[in-house]
Amino acid sequence: MKRLRVLVLMHEDLVPPEQVTGHDLTSVAWRTEYDVVSTLKKLGHDVHPLGVKSDLSVIHSAIDRWKPDIAFNLLEEFDGVAVYDQHVVSYLELLHIPYTGCNPRGLMLARDKVLTKKVLAFHRIPYPDFMEVPQGRATKRPKQLAFPLIVKSVTEEASLGISQASIVEDDDKLSERVAFIHNSVGSGALVERYIEGRELYVGIIGNGHLQALPVWELIMDKLPDDAKRIATERVKWSRKYQQKYGITSREADNLPEGKAEDIQDLAKRVYRALDLSGYARIDMRMDAEGQLYVLEANPNPQIAEDEDFADSAKETGYTYTELLQELLNVGLRWRPAKAA
């Protein structure tokens, strides 16, 4: 294996310290960054962590000075704006630097959940019925969009703004929740039909040739009886809440014969339809009749060692070190457009 010079891009507040003694590595904000940097070093690569906030020149300077073979992209925003991460990747392409993760076009299509659904509609990929309420617009629900509905941000990730109150049963609550997304999250609102069922995730790795990881399921069976089984902010990120209600994730079991393969094939269709590359996680719901609905695509998902993506890769046979090396390999194989 060739030793690589790897420039690891991350938010400047998430650069892990040189010495981690005394830190609880299961709860620090920079857990993913530490896992990636330390593991790449274990692989024998020459690793340079770089904190980025709102200045592209720090990337240019590091590339000029350090001459990396590839950038390992862990940025989820730029200048505090989630959808600006695609512009950083465009900048890497303009500088002719290979990188891990998704290309700018795929990021643009997947980060906008409404645009994602429009692309899925063209490709006849199943998704919940929906409407969009841009900021500053009043909520006018079409009659065919029946309750219950769930209200989300159009652009934010990581379940930001999602709580039990996100599921609404009447027009007053709908208007109230849309206003919350507009005012508190600061984005347009996506209103979609709530699908009661199992929450399923599929990791995909690759560019042209795709590998689907095992179907993963978010287990929320021990939530209070009156709580809807949805991935709220607390379900996803609060360790205390997860422990209290036994929230975990694991390979999906008790699926009908051939259903896992159907789910993986559908995930690959979504990946290709949105022009994704590198790696991504496709989120779905399956109702009691076995009907699948694609909720969204998440390019560059969390890849800390104990997160869903790495856990599902382990079931395929990847150790964590092998997974990160494969992401490097896939990044080195990606070929952006070149001048004629």
Short mmCIF file of C-alpha atoms in Angstrom, two decimals:
data_model
loop_
_atom_site.label_atom_id
_atom_site.label_comp_id
_atom_site.label_asym_id
_atom_site.label_seq_id
_atom_site.Cartn_x
_atom_site.Cartn_y
_atom_site.Cartn_z
CA MET A 1 0.00 0.00 0.00
CA LYS A 2 1.40 3.37 -1.05
CA ARG A 3 1.97 5.87 1.71
CA LEU A 4 -0.14 8.94 0.98
CA ARG A 5 0.02 12.55 2.05
CA VAL A 6 -3.52 13.11 3.31
CA LEU A 7 -4.91 16.59 4.02
CA VAL A 8 -7.89 16.10 6.38
CA LEU A 9 -10.37 18.98 6.07
CA MET A 10 -12.54 19.69 9.13
CA HIS A 11 -14.20 22.61 10.89
CA GLU A 12 -11.60 24.61 12.80
CA ASP A 13 -13.44 23.99 16.10
CA LEU A 14 -13.20 20.21 15.59
CA VAL A 15 -9.46 19.75 15.13
CA PRO A 16 -8.56 17.07 17.71
CA PRO A 17 -5.81 17.88 20.21
CA GLU A 18 -2.39 16.26 19.96
CA GLN A 19 -2.89 14.65 23.38
CA VAL A 20 -6.27 13.11 24.13
CA THR A 21 -5.53 11.81 27.62
CA GLY A 22 -8.30 12.85 29.99
CA HIS A 23 -10.91 13.21 27.24
CA ASP A 24 -13.94 10.92 27.00
CA LEU A 25 -13.58 9.94 23.35
CA THR A 26 -17.15 8.63 23.19
CA SER A 27 -18.65 12.08 23.78
CA VAL A 28 -16.22 14.72 22.47
CA ALA A 29 -17.49 16.85 19.59
CA TRP A 30 -14.42 15.96 17.53
CA ARG A 31 -14.87 12.19 17.84
CA THR A 32 -15.20 11.58 14.07
CA GLU A 33 -12.22 13.81 13.30
CA TYR A 34 -10.09 12.00 15.89
CA ASP A 35 -11.12 8.55 14.63
CA VAL A 36 -10.26 9.45 11.03
CA VAL A 37 -6.96 11.21 11.75
CA SER A 38 -5.68 8.58 14.19
CA THR A 39 -6.71 5.69 11.95
CA LEU A 40 -5.13 7.19 8.84
CA LYS A 41 -1.90 7.53 10.84
CA LYS A 42 -2.17 3.88 11.90
CA LEU A 43 -2.42 2.99 8.21
CA GLY A 44 0.99 4.62 7.76
CA HIS A 45 -0.15 7.72 5.88
CA ASP A 46 1.34 11.17 6.40
CA VAL A 47 -1.66 13.03 7.83
CA HIS A 48 -2.19 16.78 8.12
CA PRO A 49 -5.42 17.95 9.88
CA LEU A 50 -6.57 21.35 8.65
CA GLY A 51 -9.20 23.47 10.37
CA VAL A 52 -11.44 25.43 7.98
CA LYS A 53 -14.13 27.96 8.82
CA SER A 54 -14.75 30.75 6.30
CA ASP A 55 -11.52 31.22 4.39
CA LEU A 56 -10.61 29.12 1.35
CA SER A 57 -7.08 30.53 1.31
CA VAL A 58 -6.08 28.24 4.19
CA ILE A 59 -6.81 25.27 1.92
CA HIS A 60 -4.86 26.79 -0.96
CA SER A 61 -1.90 27.56 1.31
CA ALA A 62 -1.86 24.04 2.78
CA ILE A 63 -1.95 22.48 -0.69
CA ASP A 64 0.85 24.75 -1.94
CA ARG A 65 2.97 24.09 1.12
CA TRP A 66 2.23 20.44 1.75
CA LYS A 67 1.49 18.97 -1.71
CA PRO A 68 -1.10 16.37 -0.55
CA ASP A 69 -2.01 13.34 -2.66
CA ILE A 70 -5.65 13.59 -1.54
CA ALA A 71 -7.95 15.59 0.73
CA PHE A 72 -10.07 13.61 3.20
CA ASN A 73 -13.17 15.80 3.40
CA LEU A 74 -14.93 15.95 6.78
CA LEU A 75 -16.47 19.39 6.29
CA GLU A 76 -20.24 19.59 6.74
CA GLU A 77 -20.50 23.35 6.23
CA PHE A 78 -18.54 26.43 5.23
CA ASP A 79 -18.92 29.85 6.85
CA GLY A 80 -21.72 28.38 8.99
CA VAL A 81 -23.87 27.40 5.99
CA ALA A 82 -24.56 23.70 5.47
CA VAL A 83 -25.09 23.85 1.70
CA TYR A 84 -21.80 25.68 1.16
CA ASP A 85 -19.80 22.47 1.63
CA GLN A 86 -20.34 21.76 -2.07
CA HIS A 87 -18.38 24.90 -2.96
CA VAL A 88 -15.36 23.70 -0.99
CA VAL A 89 -15.41 20.49 -3.01
CA SER A 90 -15.71 22.52 -6.22
CA TYR A 91 -12.62 24.43 -5.09
CA LEU A 92 -10.72 21.17 -4.63
CA GLU A 93 -11.70 20.16 -8.15
CA LEU A 94 -10.52 23.52 -9.52
CA LEU A 95 -7.19 22.91 -7.79
CA HIS A 96 -7.06 19.36 -9.26
CA ILE A 97 -6.80 17.76 -5.82
CA PRO A 98 -8.43 14.32 -5.38
CA TYR A 99 -10.77 14.09 -2.39
CA THR A 100 -12.90 11.61 -0.49
CA GLY A 101 -16.68 11.74 -0.48
CA CYS A 102 -19.23 13.22 -2.82
CA ASN A 103 -18.78 15.48 -5.82
CA PRO A 104 -20.30 19.02 -5.90
CA ARG A 105 -23.19 18.12 -8.21
CA GLY A 106 -24.29 15.23 -6.00
CA LEU A 107 -24.01 17.38 -2.88
CA MET A 108 -26.18 20.08 -4.47
CA LEU A 109 -28.90 17.61 -5.47
CA ALA A 110 -28.95 15.70 -2.17
CA ARG A 111 -28.64 18.65 0.24
CA ASP A 112 -31.92 20.12 -1.08
CA LYS A 113 -34.54 17.58 0.01
CA VAL A 114 -37.21 19.05 -2.26
CA LEU A 115 -34.93 18.94 -5.29
CA THR A 116 -34.05 15.36 -4.34
CA LYS A 117 -37.71 14.36 -4.44
CA LYS A 118 -38.20 16.01 -7.83
CA VAL A 119 -35.31 13.97 -9.23
CA LEU A 120 -36.70 10.80 -7.62
CA ALA A 121 -40.09 11.52 -9.21
CA PHE A 122 -38.51 11.66 -12.66
CA HIS A 123 -36.85 8.29 -12.05
CA ARG A 124 -40.09 6.79 -10.64
CA ILE A 125 -38.47 6.09 -7.29
CA PRO A 126 -41.04 5.92 -4.44
CA TYR A 127 -41.11 8.72 -1.84
CA PRO A 128 -43.74 10.18 0.50
CA ASP A 129 -46.09 12.79 -0.99
CA PHE A 130 -44.87 16.26 -0.07
CA MET A 131 -45.11 20.02 -0.42
CA GLU A 132 -42.59 22.80 0.08
CA VAL A 133 -43.18 26.02 2.01
CA PRO A 134 -40.38 28.51 1.23
CA GLN A 135 -39.43 31.08 3.85
CA GLY A 136 -41.86 33.98 3.93
CA ARG A 137 -44.70 32.00 2.37
CA ALA A 138 -47.96 31.01 4.06
CA THR A 139 -48.83 27.33 4.42
CA LYS A 140 -51.52 26.20 1.96
CA ARG A 141 -51.96 22.45 2.17
CA PRO A 142 -53.38 20.76 -0.92
CA LYS A 143 -56.35 18.57 -0.02
CA GLN A 144 -54.74 15.43 -1.40
CA LEU A 145 -51.85 15.76 1.10
CA ALA A 146 -53.50 13.98 4.02
CA PHE A 147 -52.55 13.99 7.70
CA PRO A 148 -50.50 12.90 9.57
CA LEU A 149 -47.65 14.96 8.14
CA ILE A 150 -44.06 15.53 9.23
CA VAL A 151 -42.38 18.94 8.90
CA LYS A 152 -38.62 19.20 8.28
CA SER A 153 -36.03 21.67 7.11
CA VAL A 154 -35.46 21.58 3.35
CA THR A 155 -31.67 21.82 3.69
CA GLU A 156 -30.50 21.06 7.23
CA GLU A 157 -29.17 17.63 8.17
CA ALA A 158 -28.62 15.56 11.31
CA SER A 159 -32.32 15.80 12.28
CA LEU A 160 -31.90 19.50 13.07
CA GLY A 161 -35.32 20.87 13.98
CA ILE A 162 -36.98 17.44 14.19
CA SER A 163 -38.85 16.52 17.38
CA GLN A 164 -42.08 14.77 18.31
CA ALA A 165 -43.80 18.10 17.55
CA SER A 166 -42.68 17.73 13.92
CA ILE A 167 -45.56 15.32 13.30
CA VAL A 168 -48.78 17.25 12.91
CA GLU A 169 -52.44 16.18 12.66
CA ASP A 170 -54.24 19.39 11.68
CA ASP A 171 -53.73 22.62 9.73
CA ASP A 172 -53.17 24.81 12.78
CA LYS A 173 -50.33 22.62 14.03
CA LEU A 174 -48.97 22.43 10.49
CA SER A 175 -48.76 26.21 10.19
CA GLU A 176 -47.23 26.45 13.65
CA ARG A 177 -44.51 23.93 12.85
CA VAL A 178 -43.71 25.45 9.46
CA ALA A 179 -43.26 28.81 11.20
CA PHE A 180 -40.88 27.13 13.66
CA ILE A 181 -38.71 25.80 10.81
CA HIS A 182 -38.73 29.20 9.10
CA ASN A 183 -37.90 31.19 12.21
CA SER A 184 -35.81 28.86 14.40
CA VAL A 185 -33.98 26.75 11.82
CA GLY A 186 -33.83 29.48 9.20
CA SER A 187 -34.73 27.48 6.10
CA GLY A 188 -37.68 26.54 3.94
CA ALA A 189 -39.96 23.79 5.24
CA LEU A 190 -40.52 20.38 3.72
CA VAL A 191 -43.94 18.93 4.58
CA GLU A 192 -44.35 15.26 3.74
CA ARG A 193 -46.73 12.44 4.51
CA TYR A 194 -45.65 10.63 7.66
CA ILE A 195 -44.95 6.96 6.95
CA GLU A 196 -45.54 4.68 9.93
CA GLY A 197 -43.03 1.86 9.72
CA ARG A 198 -39.42 0.74 10.03
CA GLU A 199 -36.54 3.23 9.65
CA LEU A 200 -33.93 1.72 7.34
CA TYR A 201 -30.51 2.92 6.19
CA VAL A 202 -28.28 1.64 3.40
CA GLY A 203 -24.64 2.68 3.03
CA ILE A 204 -23.24 2.86 -0.51
CA ILE A 205 -19.57 3.08 -1.51
CA GLY A 206 -18.30 3.78 -4.99
CA ASN A 207 -18.36 5.89 -8.13
CA GLY A 208 -19.37 3.86 -11.20
CA HIS A 209 -19.21 0.42 -9.57
CA LEU A 210 -21.26 0.54 -6.38
CA GLN A 211 -21.13 -1.59 -3.24
CA ALA A 212 -24.23 -1.63 -1.03
CA LEU A 213 -23.61 -2.32 2.65
CA PRO A 214 -26.07 -4.41 4.71
CA VAL A 215 -29.49 -2.89 5.42
CA TRP A 216 -29.34 -1.16 8.80
CA GLU A 217 -32.29 -0.36 11.06
CA LEU A 218 -32.81 2.25 13.76
CA ILE A 219 -34.42 0.46 16.71
CA MET A 220 -36.82 2.65 18.72
CA ASP A 221 -39.15 0.00 20.20
CA LYS A 222 -38.80 1.20 23.80
CA LEU A 223 -39.86 4.79 23.27
CA PRO A 224 -42.96 5.85 25.27
CA ASP A 225 -46.22 4.50 23.85
CA ASP A 226 -47.41 7.96 22.79
CA ALA A 227 -44.16 8.78 20.96
CA LYS A 228 -43.84 8.39 17.21
CA ARG A 229 -40.91 6.24 16.05
CA ILE A 230 -38.93 8.96 14.27
CA ALA A 231 -35.27 9.96 14.29
CA THR A 232 -35.49 13.19 16.28
CA GLU A 233 -32.44 15.20 17.34
CA ARG A 234 -32.52 13.52 20.75
CA VAL A 235 -32.86 10.03 19.24
CA LYS A 236 -29.83 10.63 17.02
CA TRP A 237 -27.49 12.59 19.27
CA SER A 238 -28.39 12.37 22.97
CA ARG A 239 -26.47 9.48 24.58
CA LYS A 240 -28.52 9.87 27.76
CA TYR A 241 -31.79 9.64 25.81
CA GLN A 242 -30.53 6.65 23.80
CA GLN A 243 -29.57 4.78 26.96
CA LYS A 244 -32.85 5.63 28.70
CA TYR A 245 -35.00 4.23 25.88
CA GLY A 246 -32.69 1.53 24.51
CA ILE A 247 -32.27 3.26 21.15
CA THR A 248 -29.77 1.44 19.00
CA SER A 249 -29.14 0.40 15.42
CA ARG A 250 -28.31 -2.96 13.92
CA GLU A 251 -28.60 -5.02 10.78
CA ALA A 252 -32.27 -5.26 9.84
CA ASP A 253 -33.73 -8.69 10.60
CA ASN A 254 -37.07 -10.39 9.92
CA LEU A 255 -37.26 -8.91 6.45
CA PRO A 256 -39.39 -10.77 3.87
CA GLU A 257 -37.55 -13.09 1.49
CA GLY A 258 -35.48 -11.05 -0.99
CA LYS A 259 -36.44 -7.72 0.61
CA ALA A 260 -32.89 -6.82 1.70
CA GLU A 261 -31.72 -7.12 -1.91
CA ASP A 262 -34.65 -4.99 -3.09
CA ILE A 263 -33.75 -2.32 -0.54
CA GLN A 264 -30.10 -2.33 -1.57
CA ASP A 265 -31.02 -2.13 -5.26
CA LEU A 266 -33.33 0.81 -4.56
CA ALA A 267 -30.53 2.56 -2.64
CA LYS A 268 -28.22 2.15 -5.65
CA ARG A 269 -30.91 3.62 -7.93
CA VAL A 270 -31.15 6.68 -5.67
CA TYR A 271 -27.35 7.03 -5.56
CA ARG A 272 -27.13 7.00 -9.35
CA ALA A 273 -30.16 9.24 -9.90
CA LEU A 274 -28.60 11.95 -7.70
CA ASP A 275 -25.14 11.61 -9.31
CA LEU A 276 -23.56 10.73 -5.96
CA SER A 277 -19.99 9.53 -5.64
CA GLY A 278 -17.56 8.48 -2.92
CA TYR A 279 -19.94 7.23 -0.22
CA ALA A 280 -23.43 8.00 1.06
CA ARG A 281 -26.26 6.69 3.22
CA ILE A 282 -29.76 6.35 1.79
CA ASP A 283 -32.60 6.66 4.33
CA MET A 284 -35.93 4.87 3.80
CA ARG A 285 -39.10 3.82 5.53
CA MET A 286 -40.89 0.51 5.03
CA ASP A 287 -44.57 0.35 5.97
CA ALA A 288 -46.48 -2.66 7.32
CA GLU A 289 -47.26 -3.85 3.77
CA GLY A 290 -43.57 -3.81 2.81
CA GLN A 291 -43.84 -0.70 0.61
CA LEU A 292 -40.59 1.27 0.54
CA TYR A 293 -40.37 5.06 0.59
CA VAL A 294 -37.10 6.94 0.12
CA LEU A 295 -36.81 9.77 2.66
CA GLU A 296 -33.50 11.32 1.68
CA ALA A 297 -29.90 10.73 0.63
CA ASN A 298 -27.00 11.68 2.88
CA PRO A 299 -23.70 12.07 1.04
CA ASN A 300 -20.63 12.07 3.29
CA PRO A 301 -22.46 10.60 6.32
CA GLN A 302 -20.90 10.33 9.78
CA ILE A 303 -17.99 7.88 9.72
CA ALA A 304 -16.85 7.73 13.32
CA GLU A 305 -15.78 4.21 14.23
CA ASP A 306 -18.98 3.44 16.17
CA GLU A 307 -21.48 5.12 13.82
CA ASP A 308 -23.98 3.27 11.61
CA PHE A 309 -21.94 3.51 8.41
CA ALA A 310 -18.82 1.92 9.91
CA ASP A 311 -20.87 -0.65 11.82
CA SER A 312 -22.64 -1.78 8.65
CA ALA A 313 -19.32 -1.92 6.80
CA LYS A 314 -18.01 -4.26 9.51
CA GLU A 315 -20.81 -6.70 8.68
CA THR A 316 -19.48 -6.76 5.12
CA GLY A 317 -15.99 -7.58 6.38
CA TYR A 318 -14.36 -4.16 6.49
CA THR A 319 -12.34 -3.30 9.57
CA TYR A 320 -12.42 0.42 10.29
CA THR A 321 -8.90 0.86 8.89
CA GLU A 322 -9.91 -1.01 5.73
CA LEU A 323 -13.01 1.15 5.36
CA LEU A 324 -11.05 4.40 5.51
CA GLN A 325 -8.48 3.04 3.07
CA GLU A 326 -11.29 2.08 0.68
CA LEU A 327 -12.71 5.61 0.89
CA LEU A 328 -9.26 6.94 -0.02
CA ASN A 329 -9.05 4.49 -2.93
CA VAL A 330 -12.49 5.50 -4.21
CA GLY A 331 -11.54 9.18 -3.92
CA LEU A 332 -8.35 8.65 -5.89
CA ARG A 333 -10.36 6.93 -8.64
CA TRP A 334 -12.90 9.77 -9.01
CA ARG A 335 -12.35 11.74 -12.19
CA PRO A 336 -14.01 15.19 -12.34
CA ALA A 337 -14.56 16.90 -15.69
CA LYS A 338 -11.40 17.90 -17.51
CA ALA A 339 -10.70 20.54 -20.16
CA ALA A 340 -10.87 19.26 -23.73
#
